[in-house]
PDB file of C-alpha atoms and ligand atoms in Angstrom:
ATOM      1  CA  MET A  12     -54.275  86.270  35.548  1.00 96.00           C
ATOM      2  CA  LYS A  13     -56.898  83.284  35.112  1.00 98.00           C
ATOM      3  CA  ILE A  14     -59.116  83.975  32.558  1.00 98.00           C
ATOM      4  CA  VAL A  15     -61.846  81.183  31.323  1.00 98.00           C
ATOM      5  CA  VAL A  16     -63.335  81.361  27.454  1.00 99.00           C
ATOM      6  CA  LEU A  17     -66.305  79.777  27.318  1.00 99.00           C
ATOM      7  CA  THR A  18     -67.464  78.960  23.805  1.00 98.00           C
ATOM      8  CA  GLY A  19     -70.359  77.172  21.952  1.00 98.00           C
ATOM      9  CA  ALA A  20     -71.713  77.363  18.549  1.00 96.00           C
ATOM     10  CA  GLY A  21     -70.855  80.397  17.339  1.00 97.00           C
ATOM     11  CA  ILE A  22     -67.514  80.447  17.514  1.00 98.00           C
ATOM     12  CA  SER A  23     -67.975  77.797  15.268  1.00 97.00           C
ATOM     13  CA  ALA A  24     -69.596  78.636  13.029  1.00 96.00           C
ATOM     14  CA  GLU A  25     -66.926  80.190  10.575  1.00 97.00           C
ATOM     15  CA  SER A  26     -65.631  77.064  10.113  1.00 97.00           C
ATOM     16  CA  GLY A  27     -68.567  75.435   8.954  1.00 94.00           C
ATOM     17  CA  VAL A  28     -69.815  73.425  11.172  1.00 92.00           C
ATOM     18  CA  PRO A  29     -74.286  74.264  11.674  1.00 86.00           C
ATOM     19  CA  THR A  30     -74.976  76.136  15.108  1.00 88.00           C
ATOM     20  CA  PHE A  31     -78.118  75.127  17.089  1.00 81.00           C
ATOM     21  CA  ARG A  32     -80.649  77.477  17.292  1.00 76.00           C
ATOM     22  CA  ASP A  33     -80.088  79.928  14.453  1.00 69.00           C
ATOM     23  CA  ALA A  34     -82.282  78.112  11.597  1.00 64.00           C
ATOM     24  CA  ASP A  35     -85.976  77.626  14.138  1.00 60.00           C
ATOM     25  CA  GLY A  36     -84.948  75.791  16.723  1.00 59.00           C
ATOM     26  CA  LEU A  37     -83.346  72.954  13.757  1.00 67.00           C
ATOM     27  CA  TRP A  38     -80.877  71.742  14.437  1.00 73.00           C
ATOM     28  CA  GLU A  39     -79.285  70.481  10.124  1.00 74.00           C
ATOM     29  CA  GLY A  40     -83.107  69.520   9.662  1.00 83.00           C
ATOM     30  CA  HIS A  41     -83.408  67.718  13.248  1.00 87.00           C
ATOM     31  CA  ASP A  42     -85.694  69.082  16.155  1.00 88.00           C
ATOM     32  CA  VAL A  43     -83.181  68.853  18.646  1.00 87.00           C
ATOM     33  CA  MET A  44     -84.675  67.143  21.513  1.00 91.00           C
ATOM     34  CA  GLN A  45     -85.262  64.632  18.183  1.00 93.00           C
ATOM     35  CA  VAL A  46     -81.569  64.250  18.035  1.00 94.00           C
ATOM     36  CA  ALA A  47     -80.105  64.880  21.779  1.00 94.00           C
ATOM     37  CA  SER A  48     -81.306  63.308  24.090  1.00 96.00           C
ATOM     38  CA  PRO A  49     -81.842  60.155  25.393  1.00 97.00           C
ATOM     39  CA  GLU A  50     -85.365  60.108  25.062  1.00 97.00           C
ATOM     40  CA  GLY A  51     -85.087  60.583  20.977  1.00 97.00           C
ATOM     41  CA  PHE A  52     -82.281  58.256  20.821  1.00 97.00           C
ATOM     42  CA  GLU A  53     -84.324  55.214  22.410  1.00 97.00           C
ATOM     43  CA  ALA A  54     -87.528  56.475  20.305  1.00 97.00           C
ATOM     44  CA  ASP A  55     -85.053  56.114  16.843  1.00 96.00           C
ATOM     45  CA  PRO A  56     -81.595  54.863  18.325  1.00 96.00           C
ATOM     46  CA  GLU A  57     -80.223  54.701  13.942  1.00 95.00           C
ATOM     47  CA  LEU A  58     -81.187  57.663  13.612  1.00 95.00           C
ATOM     48  CA  VAL A  59     -79.526  59.207  16.016  1.00 97.00           C
ATOM     49  CA  GLN A  60     -76.269  56.899  15.317  1.00 97.00           C
ATOM     50  CA  ARG A  61     -76.034  58.162  11.669  1.00 95.00           C
ATOM     51  CA  PHE A  62     -76.100  61.480  12.366  1.00 94.00           C
ATOM     52  CA  TYR A  63     -73.794  61.133  15.292  1.00 96.00           C
ATOM     53  CA  ASP A  64     -71.750  59.833  12.090  1.00 97.00           C
ATOM     54  CA  LEU A  65     -72.251  62.430   9.653  1.00 94.00           C
ATOM     55  CA  ARG A  66     -71.426  65.180  11.916  1.00 94.00           C
ATOM     56  CA  ARG A  67     -67.887  63.067  12.982  1.00 97.00           C
ATOM     57  CA  ALA A  68     -67.154  62.750   9.523  1.00 97.00           C
ATOM     58  CA  HIS A  69     -67.321  66.000   8.428  1.00 95.00           C
ATOM     59  CA  LEU A  70     -64.901  67.670  11.419  1.00 97.00           C
ATOM     60  CA  THR A  71     -62.724  65.925   8.497  1.00 97.00           C
ATOM     61  CA  ASP A  72     -63.935  68.616   6.167  1.00 96.00           C
ATOM     62  CA  VAL A  73     -63.468  71.671   8.751  1.00 97.00           C
ATOM     63  CA  GLU A  74     -60.875  73.595   9.844  1.00 98.00           C
ATOM     64  CA  PRO A  75     -59.948  75.840  13.109  1.00 98.00           C
ATOM     65  CA  ASN A  76     -60.739  79.347  12.780  1.00 99.00           C
ATOM     66  CA  ALA A  77     -59.131  82.971  13.399  1.00 99.00           C
ATOM     67  CA  ALA A  78     -61.623  82.847  16.647  1.00 99.00           C
ATOM     68  CA  HIS A  79     -60.221  78.919  17.936  1.00 99.00           C
ATOM     69  CA  LEU A  80     -56.069  79.718  17.026  1.00 98.00           C
ATOM     70  CA  ALA A  81     -56.412  82.986  18.518  1.00 99.00           C
ATOM     71  CA  LEU A  82     -56.926  81.358  22.229  1.00 99.00           C
ATOM     72  CA  GLY A  83     -54.240  78.900  21.486  1.00 98.00           C
ATOM     73  CA  ARG A  84     -52.407  81.746  20.946  1.00 98.00           C
ATOM     74  CA  LEU A  85     -53.329  82.671  24.375  1.00 98.00           C
ATOM     75  CA  GLU A  86     -52.647  79.680  25.666  1.00 98.00           C
ATOM     76  CA  LYS A  87     -48.874  80.029  25.090  1.00 98.00           C
ATOM     77  CA  THR A  88     -48.443  82.681  26.695  1.00 98.00           C
ATOM     78  CA  LEU A  89     -50.824  82.108  30.101  1.00 98.00           C
ATOM     79  CA  GLY A  90     -50.052  78.837  30.476  1.00 98.00           C
ATOM     80  CA  PRO A  91     -52.568  76.333  32.646  1.00 97.00           C
ATOM     81  CA  ASP A  92     -53.714  80.316  33.783  1.00 98.00           C
ATOM     82  CA  LEU A  93     -56.684  80.288  30.530  1.00 98.00           C
ATOM     83  CA  LEU A  94     -58.788  77.451  30.392  1.00 98.00           C
ATOM     84  CA  VAL A  95     -60.997  76.939  28.006  1.00 99.00           C
ATOM     85  CA  ILE A  96     -64.431  75.539  28.878  1.00 99.00           C
ATOM     86  CA  THR A  97     -66.808  74.375  25.855  1.00 98.00           C
ATOM     87  CA  GLN A  98     -70.142  73.608  25.073  1.00 98.00           C
ATOM     88  CA  ASN A  99     -68.858  71.813  21.766  1.00 97.00           C
ATOM     89  CA  VAL A 100     -68.094  68.510  21.012  1.00 97.00           C
ATOM     90  CA  ASP A 101     -66.272  69.341  18.174  1.00 98.00           C
ATOM     91  CA  ASP A 102     -62.018  68.889  18.425  1.00 98.00           C
ATOM     92  CA  LEU A 103     -61.585  72.866  16.117  1.00 98.00           C
ATOM     93  CA  HIS A 104     -60.205  74.551  19.693  1.00 98.00           C
ATOM     94  CA  GLU A 105     -57.287  71.225  20.317  1.00 98.00           C
ATOM     95  CA  ARG A 106     -57.163  72.152  16.521  1.00 98.00           C
ATOM     96  CA  GLY A 107     -56.341  75.563  16.357  1.00 98.00           C
ATOM     97  CA  GLY A 108     -53.606  75.305  19.421  1.00 98.00           C
ATOM     98  CA  SER A 109     -55.813  75.071  23.251  1.00 98.00           C
ATOM     99  CA  THR A 110     -54.690  72.172  25.082  1.00 98.00           C
ATOM    100  CA  ASN A 111     -56.615  73.289  28.144  1.00 98.00           C
ATOM    101  CA  VAL A 112     -60.262  72.563  27.142  1.00 98.00           C
ATOM    102  CA  LEU A 113     -62.751  71.037  29.134  1.00 98.00           C
ATOM    103  CA  HIS A 114     -65.467  69.329  26.747  1.00 98.00           C
ATOM    104  CA  MET A 115     -68.585  69.767  28.809  1.00 98.00           C
ATOM    105  CA  HIS A 116     -71.352  68.331  26.589  1.00 98.00           C
ATOM    106  CA  GLY A 117     -68.855  65.596  25.412  1.00 98.00           C
ATOM    107  CA  GLU A 118     -66.778  65.300  22.400  1.00 98.00           C
ATOM    108  CA  LEU A 119     -67.843  63.607  18.348  1.00 98.00           C
ATOM    109  CA  ARG A 120     -63.912  61.541  18.787  1.00 98.00           C
ATOM    110  CA  SER A 121     -65.023  59.957  21.398  1.00 98.00           C
ATOM    111  CA  ALA A 122     -67.977  56.515  22.505  1.00 98.00           C
ATOM    112  CA  LEU A 123     -69.012  55.680  25.487  1.00 98.00           C
ATOM    113  CA  CYS A 124     -70.417  52.347  25.910  1.00 98.00           C
ATOM    114  CA  LEU A 125     -74.161  51.442  27.920  1.00 97.00           C
ATOM    115  CA  ALA A 126     -73.000  48.448  29.059  1.00 98.00           C
ATOM    116  CA  CYS A 127     -69.485  49.290  31.037  1.00 98.00           C
ATOM    117  CA  ALA A 128     -70.156  53.098  30.945  1.00 97.00           C
ATOM    118  CA  ASP A 129     -65.953  53.297  29.936  1.00 98.00           C
ATOM    119  CA  ARG A 130     -65.133  56.379  27.662  1.00 98.00           C
ATOM    120  CA  PHE A 131     -63.632  55.370  23.997  1.00 98.00           C
ATOM    121  CA  GLU A 132     -61.795  57.217  21.297  1.00 98.00           C
ATOM    122  CA  TRP A 133     -63.450  56.798  18.060  1.00 98.00           C
ATOM    123  CA  ASP A 134     -62.840  58.061  14.971  1.00 97.00           C
ATOM    124  CA  GLY A 135     -64.693  55.983  12.679  1.00 97.00           C
ATOM    125  CA  ASP A 136     -68.906  54.937  12.389  1.00 98.00           C
ATOM    126  CA  LEU A 137     -71.167  54.140  15.495  1.00 98.00           C
ATOM    127  CA  SER A 138     -74.368  53.776  13.540  1.00 97.00           C
ATOM    128  CA  HIS A 139     -73.806  49.768  12.393  1.00 96.00           C
ATOM    129  CA  ALA A 140     -73.140  48.711  16.693  1.00 96.00           C
ATOM    130  CA  PRO A 141     -70.017  47.738  16.554  1.00 98.00           C
ATOM    131  CA  ALA A 142     -68.420  45.606  19.723  1.00 98.00           C
ATOM    132  CA  CYS A 143     -67.128  47.785  22.849  1.00 98.00           C
ATOM    133  CA  PRO A 144     -63.530  47.694  22.675  1.00 98.00           C
ATOM    134  CA  GLY A 145     -63.499  47.793  26.912  1.00 98.00           C
ATOM    135  CA  CYS A 146     -66.231  44.971  27.737  1.00 98.00           C
ATOM    136  CA  GLY A 147     -67.316  43.914  24.103  1.00 98.00           C
ATOM    137  CA  ALA A 148     -70.576  44.700  24.243  1.00 98.00           C
ATOM    138  CA  ALA A 149     -72.211  46.567  21.032  1.00 97.00           C
ATOM    139  CA  THR A 150     -74.223  49.387  23.506  1.00 97.00           C
ATOM    140  CA  LEU A 151     -71.921  52.379  21.952  1.00 98.00           C
ATOM    141  CA  ARG A 152     -73.326  55.716  21.894  1.00 98.00           C
ATOM    142  CA  PRO A 153     -71.695  58.745  20.803  1.00 98.00           C
ATOM    143  CA  ASP A 154     -70.544  60.746  23.955  1.00 98.00           C
ATOM    144  CA  ILE A 155     -72.845  63.358  23.668  1.00 98.00           C
ATOM    145  CA  VAL A 156     -73.775  64.926  26.613  1.00 98.00           C
ATOM    146  CA  TRP A 157     -77.465  65.160  25.705  1.00 97.00           C
ATOM    147  CA  PHE A 158     -80.567  67.456  27.700  1.00 94.00           C
ATOM    148  CA  GLY A 159     -81.414  66.223  30.994  1.00 95.00           C
ATOM    149  CA  GLU A 160     -77.810  64.882  30.794  1.00 97.00           C
ATOM    150  CA  ILE A 161     -75.337  66.152  33.061  1.00 97.00           C
ATOM    151  CA  PRO A 162     -72.536  67.632  32.063  1.00 98.00           C
ATOM    152  CA  TYR A 163     -68.744  66.792  32.421  1.00 98.00           C
ATOM    153  CA  ARG A 164     -66.070  68.037  34.836  1.00 98.00           C
ATOM    154  CA  MET A 165     -68.506  70.447  36.545  1.00 98.00           C
ATOM    155  CA  GLU A 166     -66.462  70.190  39.906  1.00 98.00           C
ATOM    156  CA  GLU A 167     -63.055  71.239  37.707  1.00 98.00           C
ATOM    157  CA  ALA A 168     -65.595  74.367  36.339  1.00 98.00           C
ATOM    158  CA  LEU A 169     -66.402  75.557  38.734  1.00 97.00           C
ATOM    159  CA  GLN A 170     -63.176  75.735  41.052  1.00 98.00           C
ATOM    160  CA  ALA A 171     -61.843  77.653  37.701  1.00 98.00           C
ATOM    161  CA  LEU A 172     -64.546  80.491  37.137  1.00 98.00           C
ATOM    162  CA  GLN A 173     -64.107  80.980  40.662  1.00 97.00           C
ATOM    163  CA  GLU A 174     -60.587  81.590  40.394  1.00 97.00           C
ATOM    164  CA  ALA A 175     -61.280  83.506  37.575  1.00 98.00           C
ATOM    165  CA  ASP A 176     -60.020  87.325  37.015  1.00 98.00           C
ATOM    166  CA  LEU A 177     -62.012  87.257  33.596  1.00 98.00           C
ATOM    167  CA  PHE A 178     -65.123  85.572  31.998  1.00 98.00           C
ATOM    168  CA  VAL A 179     -65.378  85.780  29.073  1.00 99.00           C
ATOM    169  CA  SER A 180     -68.678  84.102  26.842  1.00 99.00           C
ATOM    170  CA  VAL A 181     -68.088  83.097  22.920  1.00 98.00           C
ATOM    171  CA  GLY A 182     -70.746  82.834  19.834  1.00 98.00           C
ATOM    172  CA  THR A 183     -73.752  81.323  23.330  1.00 98.00           C
ATOM    173  CA  SER A 184     -76.793  82.268  23.087  1.00 96.00           C
ATOM    174  CA  SER A 185     -77.195  81.640  26.749  1.00 96.00           C
ATOM    175  CA  GLN A 186     -79.727  79.154  26.634  1.00 94.00           C
ATOM    176  CA  VAL A 187     -78.516  76.163  28.422  1.00 93.00           C
ATOM    177  CA  TYR A 188     -77.644  75.455  31.606  1.00 95.00           C
ATOM    178  CA  PRO A 189     -75.198  75.286  33.955  1.00 97.00           C
ATOM    179  CA  ALA A 190     -72.731  76.878  31.363  1.00 98.00           C
ATOM    180  CA  ALA A 191     -75.508  80.451  30.892  1.00 97.00           C
ATOM    181  CA  ALA A 192     -74.876  80.549  34.791  1.00 98.00           C
ATOM    182  CA  PHE A 193     -71.412  81.216  34.575  1.00 98.00           C
ATOM    183  CA  VAL A 194     -71.032  84.465  33.660  1.00 98.00           C
ATOM    184  CA  HIS A 195     -73.145  84.685  37.638  1.00 98.00           C
ATOM    185  CA  TRP A 196     -70.930  82.607  39.008  1.00 97.00           C
ATOM    186  CA  ALA A 197     -67.809  84.045  37.758  1.00 98.00           C
ATOM    187  CA  ALA A 198     -69.182  87.858  38.275  1.00 97.00           C
ATOM    188  CA  GLU A 199     -70.262  86.305  41.858  1.00 96.00           C
ATOM    189  CA  GLN A 200     -67.069  86.246  42.911  1.00 94.00           C
ATOM    190  CA  GLY A 201     -65.371  89.216  40.819  1.00 96.00           C
ATOM    191  CA  ALA A 202     -64.591  88.676  38.358  1.00 98.00           C
ATOM    192  CA  ARG A 203     -64.812  90.387  34.800  1.00 98.00           C
ATOM    193  CA  THR A 204     -67.247  89.346  31.991  1.00 98.00           C
ATOM    194  CA  LEU A 205     -66.975  89.560  29.238  1.00 98.00           C
ATOM    195  CA  GLU A 206     -69.547  88.535  26.147  1.00 99.00           C
ATOM    196  CA  LEU A 207     -68.762  87.796  22.288  1.00 99.00           C
ATOM    197  CA  ASN A 208     -71.867  87.232  19.987  1.00 98.00           C
ATOM    198  CA  MET A 209     -72.874  87.976  16.804  1.00 98.00           C
ATOM    199  CA  ASN A 210     -75.895  89.303  17.878  1.00 97.00           C
ATOM    200  CA  GLY A 211     -76.650  90.557  22.071  1.00 97.00           C
ATOM    201  CA  THR A 212     -78.134  87.369  23.474  1.00 98.00           C
ATOM    202  CA  ILE A 213     -80.920  86.483  26.607  1.00 97.00           C
ATOM    203  CA  ALA A 214     -78.081  87.200  28.676  1.00 98.00           C
ATOM    204  CA  SER A 215     -76.039  90.434  27.498  1.00 98.00           C
ATOM    205  CA  GLU A 216     -77.514  92.641  30.713  1.00 98.00           C
ATOM    206  CA  ASP A 217     -75.217  90.330  33.236  1.00 98.00           C
ATOM    207  CA  PHE A 218     -72.136  91.177  31.253  1.00 98.00           C
ATOM    208  CA  ASP A 219     -69.304  93.726  32.453  1.00 98.00           C
ATOM    209  CA  GLU A 220     -69.154  94.977  28.452  1.00 98.00           C
ATOM    210  CA  VAL A 221     -70.527  93.005  25.339  1.00 98.00           C
ATOM    211  CA  ARG A 222     -68.900  93.143  21.952  1.00 98.00           C
ATOM    212  CA  THR A 223     -70.490  92.319  18.868  1.00 98.00           C
ATOM    213  CA  GLY A 224     -69.730  90.664  15.415  1.00 98.00           C
ATOM    214  CA  PRO A 225     -67.872  88.032  14.048  1.00 98.00           C
ATOM    215  CA  ALA A 226     -66.084  85.310  16.566  1.00 98.00           C
ATOM    216  CA  GLY A 227     -63.502  85.168  14.177  1.00 98.00           C
ATOM    217  CA  THR A 228     -62.776  89.132  13.814  1.00 98.00           C
ATOM    218  CA  LEU A 229     -63.772  89.734  17.159  1.00 98.00           C
ATOM    219  CA  VAL A 230     -62.000  87.479  19.549  1.00 99.00           C
ATOM    220  CA  PRO A 231     -58.099  87.268  17.426  1.00 98.00           C
ATOM    221  CA  ALA A 232     -59.030  91.462  18.549  1.00 98.00           C
ATOM    222  CA  TRP A 233     -59.665  90.901  21.852  1.00 98.00           C
ATOM    223  CA  VAL A 234     -56.688  88.510  22.856  1.00 98.00           C
ATOM    224  CA  ASP A 235     -54.108  90.610  20.495  1.00 98.00           C
ATOM    225  CA  GLU A 236     -55.567  94.165  23.240  1.00 98.00           C
ATOM    226  CA  LEU A 237     -55.181  92.198  26.607  1.00 98.00           C
ATOM    227  CA  LEU A 238     -51.459  90.877  25.167  1.00 97.00           C
ATOM    228  CA  ASP A 239     -50.761  94.106  24.314  1.00 96.00           C
ATOM    229  CA  GLY A 240     -51.702  95.075  28.011  1.00 93.00           C
ATOM    230  CA  LEU A 241     -49.598  92.594  29.764  1.00 88.00           C
TER     231      LEU A 241
HETATM  232  N1  LIG B 321     -69.625  84.744  15.287  1.00 51.40           N
HETATM  233  C1  LIG B 321     -70.399  84.950  16.401  1.00 51.40           C
HETATM  234  N2  LIG B 321     -70.817  84.304  17.598  1.00 51.40           N
HETATM  235  C2  LIG B 321     -71.869  83.499  16.181  1.00 51.40           C
HETATM  236  C3  LIG B 321     -71.149  83.471  15.006  1.00 51.40           C
HETATM  237  C4  LIG B 321     -70.270  83.544  14.995  1.00 51.40           C
HETATM  238  N3  LIG B 321     -69.503  83.776  13.345  1.00 51.40           N
HETATM  239  N4  LIG B 321     -72.390  82.491  14.021  1.00 51.40           N
HETATM  240  C5  LIG B 321     -73.640  82.410  15.266  1.00 51.40           C
HETATM  241  N5  LIG B 321     -72.993  83.573  16.222  1.00 51.40           N
HETATM  242  C6  LIG B 321     -74.192  83.393  18.092  1.00 51.40           C
HETATM  243  C7  LIG B 321     -75.159  83.079  17.436  1.00 51.40           C
HETATM  244  O1  LIG B 321     -75.527  83.768  18.103  1.00 51.40           O
HETATM  245  C8  LIG B 321     -76.108  82.800  18.876  1.00 51.40           C
HETATM  246  O2  LIG B 321     -76.125  83.192  19.869  1.00 51.40           O
HETATM  247  O3  LIG B 321     -73.655  82.158  18.929  1.00 51.40           O
HETATM  248  C9  LIG B 321     -75.041  81.179  19.613  1.00 51.40           C
HETATM  249  C10 LIG B 321     -75.176  79.709  18.402  1.00 51.40           C
HETATM  250  O4  LIG B 321     -76.198  79.474  19.674  1.00 51.40           O
HETATM  251  P1  LIG B 321     -76.831  78.664  19.674  1.00 51.40           P
HETATM  252  O5  LIG B 321     -76.393  77.305  18.409  1.00 51.40           O
HETATM  253  O6  LIG B 321     -78.365  78.099  20.723  1.00 51.40           O
HETATM  254  O7  LIG B 321     -75.523  77.244  20.667  1.00 51.40           O
HETATM  255  P2  LIG B 321     -75.292  77.015  21.693  1.00 51.40           P
HETATM  256  O8  LIG B 321     -75.167  78.494  23.097  1.00 51.40           O
HETATM  257  O9  LIG B 321     -73.157  76.270  21.386  1.00 51.40           O
HETATM  258  O10 LIG B 321     -75.815  76.204  22.346  1.00 51.40           O
HETATM  259  C11 LIG B 321     -75.247  75.389  24.106  1.00 51.40           C
HETATM  260  O11 LIG B 321     -77.261  73.165  23.684  1.00 51.40           O
HETATM  261  O12 LIG B 321     -78.212  72.098  22.054  1.00 51.40           O
HETATM  262  C12 LIG B 321     -77.563  72.357  22.862  1.00 51.40           C
HETATM  263  O13 LIG B 321     -75.717  70.957  24.109  1.00 51.40           O
HETATM  264  C13 LIG B 321     -76.325  71.439  22.581  1.00 51.40           C
HETATM  265  O14 LIG B 321     -74.478  72.750  23.186  1.00 51.40           O
HETATM  266  C14 LIG B 321     -75.163  73.265  22.817  1.00 51.40           C
HETATM  267  C15 LIG B 321     -75.904  74.344  23.693  1.00 51.40           C
END
C-alpha cells in the first residue's frame, strides 16, 4: 500500500513550535507577509534574518512528539511506500525517524545563496551576513519558500500523489496552495483520503474521512490501526 502523508504546522504544535494561523493571523507577533514573502525580506532583511535565526536556534529546544515518532515507526514497515510531504521547515520528522521526507517549503537548517543559487546545510545564524561557502558572497538567505515563490520538488510530490492508495493530511489548515490541492490530486487518481486535525478545516468536506483531535493522539492511533490491518 502506497501512502502519502501531508503535514502542516499542527503536527509540530505539541512539540512547542507555533502554528501560523492560530493567533489572529500573526506569527510570533509578526504579520505573516512581513516575515514570509520576498517583499518583506526586501523591506527589512535584518528583521527577517533575525526572525529565522531565532526559529533555527529554537530547533534545539524542541523534540519530536508522538505524531512524528509514529510516522517514523510506520516508515520502518512501509519503507519507500510511505512519503511524508511537509510544509514545515523544522527537522522534527527526520528526528522522529522519517527518512523519506519532502520539504516543499524549504528547511530552517538550510541556507540559500542569492548569488550562486546553491543551498547549504546551515545550523548557525544568517543575520551577520556570513560568506556563502560556495561563492563567497555575503548573500545567504533562509532557504524557505515564501509566499509567491515556487515550492520544492512538486513533480515528485505529484507523482507520489498519483500513485497513492491513501492520502492523509495532518495538522494543516489547507489554506495555502498547492498543498491545499493535494487532496483533489490524490482523490482523482482513486486514493482514499483522511484528514487528521484539531478542528475541521475549509477542506474537510473534500475528505472521505475526518478525525478531529490532537495530532499526538490521532496519528499514533491511526498508525497502530493501519499496522494491525497489514
Ligand atoms: N494537532 C492537530 N492539528 C493541530 C494542532 C494539534 N495539536 N494544533 C493546531 N492544529 C491545526 C489547526 O487546527 C490548523 O488547521 O493545525 C493547522 C495549522 O494551520 P496553519 O497555521 O495555517 O499551518 P499550515 O497549514 O502548515 O500553513 C501552511 O502557510 O504560512 C505558510 O508556508 C507557511 O507552511 C506554511 C503554510
